[in-house]
Amino acid sequence: MFLQNALDFLPILLKGAVVTVQVTAGSFLLSSVIGLVFALMMVSKVRAIALFAIGVVNVIRGLPIIVQLFYIYFVLPDFGIQLTAFQAGVIGLGIAYSAYQAENFRAGIQAIHQGQIEAAESLGMRGAMVMRRVVLPQAFRIALPPYGNTLVMMLKDSSLVSTITVAEMTRAGQLIASSTFENMTVYTLVALLYLALSLPLSYGLRRLEARIGKRSKA
């Protein structure tokens, strides 16, 4: 019985899994871009810019992700900004995680020894060139472990977008369970599918970290 139900439910859940991957990829890219901008602002020598970025990051971190999703999907239309559930999910999750990405990047940037920056400046590099050629490549290697962990966390937290009706994997499971009452079968499959996505991702990230670590030592 379990096997037959699983075979019946799996195609629907796999369609939801595709949406889960799309939401994760979109929000991860968005959070990386916004997070890097915030990180650069946080390490700015202009105090007002740094304080502004720190304040925004702290506000984002202080708000539950689900509240941010509700605000974007349900409140913004009152201001004339109408988004689909998918768009709101990607933007909401991306903004929520941009604060954590900012901290990852900031820690990597600040870990670079000041002597390297001074050496680059002595060679005639200035400002953006030093950041692009000297600081950011090394900062990325330093930030890679928490950066990878953030990706895995986003994959799991993408289930939160089901609360605004995005038809991802958890939402698909909820709809199947509510119509068939096969809760054990449905949610066991959902859990297994999340593991099938997250475990290979975690393994691949560890391999990438090890490879980059070896290149750095070489």
mmCIF file of C-alpha atoms in Angstrom:
data_model
loop_
_atom_site.group_PDB
_atom_site.id
_atom_site.type_symbol
_atom_site.label_atom_id
_atom_site.label_comp_id
_atom_site.label_asym_id
_atom_site.label_seq_id
_atom_site.Cartn_x
_atom_site.Cartn_y
_atom_site.Cartn_z
ATOM 1 C CA MET A 1 0.000 0.000 0.000
ATOM 2 C CA PHE A 2 2.779 2.387 0.955
ATOM 3 C CA LEU A 3 4.705 1.627 -2.224
ATOM 4 C CA GLN A 4 1.669 2.057 -4.471
ATOM 5 C CA ASN A 5 0.738 5.373 -2.865
ATOM 6 C CA ALA A 6 4.336 6.534 -3.082
ATOM 7 C CA LEU A 7 4.428 5.792 -6.807
ATOM 8 C CA ASP A 8 1.167 7.693 -7.271
ATOM 9 C CA PHE A 9 2.290 10.745 -5.285
ATOM 10 C CA LEU A 10 5.898 10.938 -6.477
ATOM 11 C CA PRO A 11 5.301 12.655 -9.860
ATOM 12 C CA ILE A 12 3.409 15.499 -8.173
ATOM 13 C CA LEU A 13 6.051 15.875 -5.484
ATOM 14 C CA LEU A 14 8.815 15.880 -8.091
ATOM 15 C CA LYS A 15 7.134 18.807 -9.846
ATOM 16 C CA GLY A 16 7.135 20.566 -6.498
ATOM 17 C CA ALA A 17 10.814 19.687 -6.079
ATOM 18 C CA VAL A 18 11.592 21.488 -9.345
ATOM 19 C CA VAL A 19 9.920 24.628 -7.982
ATOM 20 C CA THR A 20 11.861 24.201 -4.720
ATOM 21 C CA VAL A 21 15.138 24.181 -6.661
ATOM 22 C CA GLN A 22 14.052 27.222 -8.693
ATOM 23 C CA VAL A 23 13.106 29.181 -5.576
ATOM 24 C CA THR A 24 16.366 28.230 -3.866
ATOM 25 C CA ALA A 25 18.529 29.142 -6.863
ATOM 26 C CA GLY A 26 16.787 32.470 -7.459
ATOM 27 C CA SER A 27 16.791 33.565 -3.841
ATOM 28 C CA PHE A 28 20.396 32.415 -3.345
ATOM 29 C CA LEU A 29 21.576 34.511 -6.283
ATOM 30 C CA LEU A 30 19.589 37.517 -5.080
ATOM 31 C CA SER A 31 20.818 37.160 -1.497
ATOM 32 C CA SER A 32 24.427 36.875 -2.691
ATOM 33 C CA VAL A 33 24.242 40.085 -4.721
ATOM 34 C CA ILE A 34 22.465 42.091 -2.008
ATOM 35 C CA GLY A 35 24.639 40.551 0.703
ATOM 36 C CA LEU A 36 27.854 41.503 -1.090
ATOM 37 C CA VAL A 37 26.638 45.094 -1.495
ATOM 38 C CA PHE A 38 25.781 45.280 2.207
ATOM 39 C CA ALA A 39 29.150 43.752 3.146
ATOM 40 C CA LEU A 40 31.048 46.339 1.106
ATOM 41 C CA MET A 41 28.995 49.083 2.722
ATOM 42 C CA MET A 42 29.642 47.660 6.209
ATOM 43 C CA VAL A 43 33.421 47.808 5.727
ATOM 44 C CA SER A 44 33.275 51.252 4.128
ATOM 45 C CA LYS A 45 35.519 53.923 5.578
ATOM 46 C CA VAL A 46 32.573 56.317 5.396
ATOM 47 C CA ARG A 47 31.002 55.879 8.825
ATOM 48 C CA ALA A 48 27.495 56.907 7.776
ATOM 49 C CA ILE A 49 27.403 54.261 5.030
ATOM 50 C CA ALA A 50 28.737 51.566 7.359
ATOM 51 C CA LEU A 51 26.236 52.410 10.107
ATOM 52 C CA PHE A 52 23.341 52.460 7.630
ATOM 53 C CA ALA A 53 24.257 49.019 6.272
ATOM 54 C CA ILE A 54 24.740 47.567 9.752
ATOM 55 C CA GLY A 55 21.342 48.927 10.792
ATOM 56 C CA VAL A 56 19.551 47.465 7.767
ATOM 57 C CA VAL A 57 21.239 44.081 8.221
ATOM 58 C CA ASN A 58 20.248 43.963 11.880
ATOM 59 C CA VAL A 59 16.639 44.830 11.051
ATOM 60 C CA ILE A 60 16.443 42.082 8.414
ATOM 61 C CA ARG A 61 18.000 39.548 10.787
ATOM 62 C CA GLY A 62 15.577 40.568 13.523
ATOM 63 C CA LEU A 63 12.455 39.830 11.482
ATOM 64 C CA PRO A 64 11.147 36.265 11.022
ATOM 65 C CA ILE A 65 11.393 35.120 7.415
ATOM 66 C CA ILE A 66 7.713 34.253 7.291
ATOM 67 C CA VAL A 67 6.782 37.804 8.339
ATOM 68 C CA GLN A 68 8.919 39.215 5.531
ATOM 69 C CA LEU A 69 7.227 36.881 3.050
ATOM 70 C CA PHE A 70 3.769 37.917 4.256
ATOM 71 C CA TYR A 71 4.689 41.586 4.045
ATOM 72 C CA ILE A 72 5.968 41.329 0.498
ATOM 73 C CA TYR A 73 3.071 39.200 -0.760
ATOM 74 C CA PHE A 74 0.123 40.632 1.184
ATOM 75 C CA VAL A 75 1.117 44.212 2.110
ATOM 76 C CA LEU A 76 2.995 45.516 -0.927
ATOM 77 C CA PRO A 77 -0.128 45.267 -3.148
ATOM 78 C CA ASP A 78 -1.608 48.014 -0.936
ATOM 79 C CA PHE A 79 1.173 50.244 -2.312
ATOM 80 C CA GLY A 80 0.524 49.201 -5.905
ATOM 81 C CA ILE A 81 3.290 46.566 -6.059
ATOM 82 C CA GLN A 82 1.679 43.333 -7.223
ATOM 83 C CA LEU A 83 3.876 40.234 -7.291
ATOM 84 C CA THR A 84 3.129 36.613 -8.047
ATOM 85 C CA ALA A 85 3.547 34.148 -5.194
ATOM 86 C CA PHE A 86 6.715 32.794 -6.821
ATOM 87 C CA GLN A 87 8.237 36.260 -7.246
ATOM 88 C CA ALA A 88 7.351 37.214 -3.682
ATOM 89 C CA GLY A 89 8.862 33.967 -2.408
ATOM 90 C CA VAL A 90 12.155 34.459 -4.237
ATOM 91 C CA ILE A 91 12.435 38.135 -3.276
ATOM 92 C CA GLY A 92 11.390 37.551 0.332
ATOM 93 C CA LEU A 93 13.744 34.647 0.903
ATOM 94 C CA GLY A 94 16.528 36.476 -0.945
ATOM 95 C CA ILE A 95 16.203 39.613 1.166
ATOM 96 C CA ALA A 96 15.904 37.617 4.401
ATOM 97 C CA TYR A 97 19.096 35.702 3.702
ATOM 98 C CA SER A 98 20.991 38.698 2.328
ATOM 99 C CA ALA A 99 21.680 39.731 5.926
ATOM 100 C CA TYR A 100 23.415 36.418 6.637
ATOM 101 C CA GLN A 101 25.278 36.575 3.347
ATOM 102 C CA ALA A 102 26.439 40.083 4.252
ATOM 103 C CA GLU A 103 27.923 38.789 7.497
ATOM 104 C CA ASN A 104 29.628 35.917 5.655
ATOM 105 C CA PHE A 105 31.226 38.287 3.149
ATOM 106 C CA ARG A 106 32.097 40.909 5.772
ATOM 107 C CA ALA A 107 33.926 38.341 7.886
ATOM 108 C CA GLY A 108 35.868 37.168 4.837
ATOM 109 C CA ILE A 109 36.822 40.708 3.820
ATOM 110 C CA GLN A 110 37.949 41.698 7.307
ATOM 111 C CA ALA A 111 40.042 38.530 7.595
ATOM 112 C CA ILE A 112 42.392 39.773 4.866
ATOM 113 C CA HIS A 113 45.601 41.114 6.393
ATOM 114 C CA GLN A 114 46.006 44.863 6.042
ATOM 115 C CA GLY A 115 49.554 44.323 4.804
ATOM 116 C CA GLN A 116 48.274 42.758 1.595
ATOM 117 C CA ILE A 117 46.109 45.778 0.906
ATOM 118 C CA GLU A 118 49.006 48.128 1.566
ATOM 119 C CA ALA A 119 51.238 46.057 -0.723
ATOM 120 C CA ALA A 120 48.654 46.264 -3.509
ATOM 121 C CA GLU A 121 48.369 50.014 -3.033
ATOM 122 C CA SER A 122 52.154 50.339 -3.228
ATOM 123 C CA LEU A 123 51.955 48.729 -6.668
ATOM 124 C CA GLY A 124 49.634 51.476 -7.826
ATOM 125 C CA MET A 125 46.291 49.765 -7.256
ATOM 126 C CA ARG A 126 43.525 51.858 -5.808
ATOM 127 C CA GLY A 127 40.094 51.373 -4.270
ATOM 128 C CA ALA A 128 37.925 49.120 -6.381
ATOM 129 C CA MET A 129 40.895 47.413 -8.062
ATOM 130 C CA VAL A 130 42.375 46.355 -4.717
ATOM 131 C CA MET A 131 39.013 45.011 -3.628
ATOM 132 C CA ARG A 132 38.422 43.176 -6.908
ATOM 133 C CA ARG A 133 41.879 41.683 -7.449
ATOM 134 C CA VAL A 134 43.244 41.195 -3.940
ATOM 135 C CA VAL A 135 40.555 41.224 -1.276
ATOM 136 C CA LEU A 136 37.455 39.583 -2.759
ATOM 137 C CA PRO A 137 39.115 36.447 -4.236
ATOM 138 C CA GLN A 138 40.654 35.635 -0.859
ATOM 139 C CA ALA A 139 37.556 36.694 1.061
ATOM 140 C CA PHE A 140 35.439 34.319 -1.005
ATOM 141 C CA ARG A 141 37.688 31.372 -0.138
ATOM 142 C CA ILE A 142 37.465 32.259 3.547
ATOM 143 C CA ALA A 143 33.696 32.730 3.398
ATOM 144 C CA LEU A 144 33.036 29.576 1.359
ATOM 145 C CA PRO A 145 32.151 27.225 4.273
ATOM 146 C CA PRO A 146 29.437 29.480 5.780
ATOM 147 C CA TYR A 147 28.414 30.525 2.262
ATOM 148 C CA GLY A 148 27.804 26.883 1.367
ATOM 149 C CA ASN A 149 25.953 26.265 4.627
ATOM 150 C CA THR A 150 23.687 29.188 3.782
ATOM 151 C CA LEU A 151 22.767 27.529 0.490
ATOM 152 C CA VAL A 152 21.772 24.310 2.266
ATOM 153 C CA MET A 153 19.753 26.293 4.823
ATOM 154 C CA MET A 154 17.970 28.157 2.038
ATOM 155 C CA LEU A 155 17.063 24.882 0.358
ATOM 156 C CA LYS A 156 15.334 23.749 3.546
ATOM 157 C CA ASP A 157 13.805 27.140 4.349
ATOM 158 C CA SER A 158 12.353 27.358 0.844
ATOM 159 C CA SER A 159 9.514 25.329 2.367
ATOM 160 C CA LEU A 160 8.397 28.586 4.032
ATOM 161 C CA VAL A 161 7.210 29.964 0.702
ATOM 162 C CA SER A 162 4.446 27.361 0.829
ATOM 163 C CA THR A 163 2.746 29.736 3.281
ATOM 164 C CA ILE A 164 2.105 32.172 0.420
ATOM 165 C CA THR A 165 0.828 29.375 -1.872
ATOM 166 C CA VAL A 166 3.998 28.777 -3.910
ATOM 167 C CA ALA A 167 3.560 25.260 -5.318
ATOM 168 C CA GLU A 168 6.910 23.938 -4.109
ATOM 169 C CA MET A 169 7.491 20.518 -2.589
ATOM 170 C CA THR A 170 6.057 21.108 0.876
ATOM 171 C CA ARG A 171 2.972 22.788 -0.559
ATOM 172 C CA ALA A 172 2.470 19.882 -2.959
ATOM 173 C CA GLY A 173 2.739 17.485 -0.021
ATOM 174 C CA GLN A 174 0.185 19.470 1.984
ATOM 175 C CA LEU A 175 -2.306 19.397 -0.890
ATOM 176 C CA ILE A 176 -1.890 15.663 -1.406
ATOM 177 C CA ALA A 177 -2.170 14.904 2.310
ATOM 178 C CA SER A 178 -5.297 17.040 2.716
ATOM 179 C CA SER A 179 -7.073 15.219 -0.117
ATOM 180 C CA THR A 180 -5.891 11.638 0.569
ATOM 181 C CA PHE A 181 -5.202 11.666 4.340
ATOM 182 C CA GLU A 182 -2.083 9.572 3.630
ATOM 183 C CA ASN A 183 -0.005 11.768 5.920
ATOM 184 C CA MET A 184 2.711 9.244 6.741
ATOM 185 C CA THR A 185 3.334 8.333 3.115
ATOM 186 C CA VAL A 186 3.268 11.924 1.868
ATOM 187 C CA TYR A 187 5.512 13.506 4.474
ATOM 188 C CA THR A 188 7.924 10.576 4.446
ATOM 189 C CA LEU A 189 8.351 11.139 0.721
ATOM 190 C CA VAL A 190 8.745 14.890 1.230
ATOM 191 C CA ALA A 191 11.450 14.294 3.861
ATOM 192 C CA LEU A 192 13.272 11.814 1.632
ATOM 193 C CA LEU A 193 13.183 14.217 -1.309
ATOM 194 C CA TYR A 194 14.631 17.026 0.804
ATOM 195 C CA LEU A 195 17.416 14.688 1.882
ATOM 196 C CA ALA A 196 17.971 13.659 -1.742
ATOM 197 C CA LEU A 197 18.515 17.323 -2.581
ATOM 198 C CA SER A 198 20.440 18.517 0.482
ATOM 199 C CA LEU A 199 22.840 15.625 1.143
ATOM 200 C CA PRO A 200 24.482 15.614 -2.338
ATOM 201 C CA LEU A 201 24.622 19.412 -2.167
ATOM 202 C CA SER A 202 26.398 19.293 1.193
ATOM 203 C CA TYR A 203 28.830 16.671 -0.105
ATOM 204 C CA GLY A 204 29.569 18.681 -3.243
ATOM 205 C CA LEU A 205 30.227 21.814 -1.210
ATOM 206 C CA ARG A 206 32.667 19.955 1.065
ATOM 207 C CA ARG A 207 34.521 18.668 -1.985
ATOM 208 C CA LEU A 208 34.669 22.184 -3.405
ATOM 209 C CA GLU A 209 36.010 23.551 -0.113
ATOM 210 C CA ALA A 210 38.680 20.834 0.002
ATOM 211 C CA ARG A 211 39.731 21.488 -3.606
ATOM 212 C CA ILE A 212 39.989 25.243 -3.085
ATOM 213 C CA GLY A 213 41.884 24.640 0.158
ATOM 214 C CA LYS A 214 44.443 22.496 -1.667
ATOM 215 C CA ARG A 215 44.914 25.130 -4.367
ATOM 216 C CA SER A 216 45.422 27.808 -1.736
ATOM 217 C CA LYS A 217 48.123 25.779 -0.002
ATOM 218 C CA ALA A 218 49.809 25.051 -3.319
#
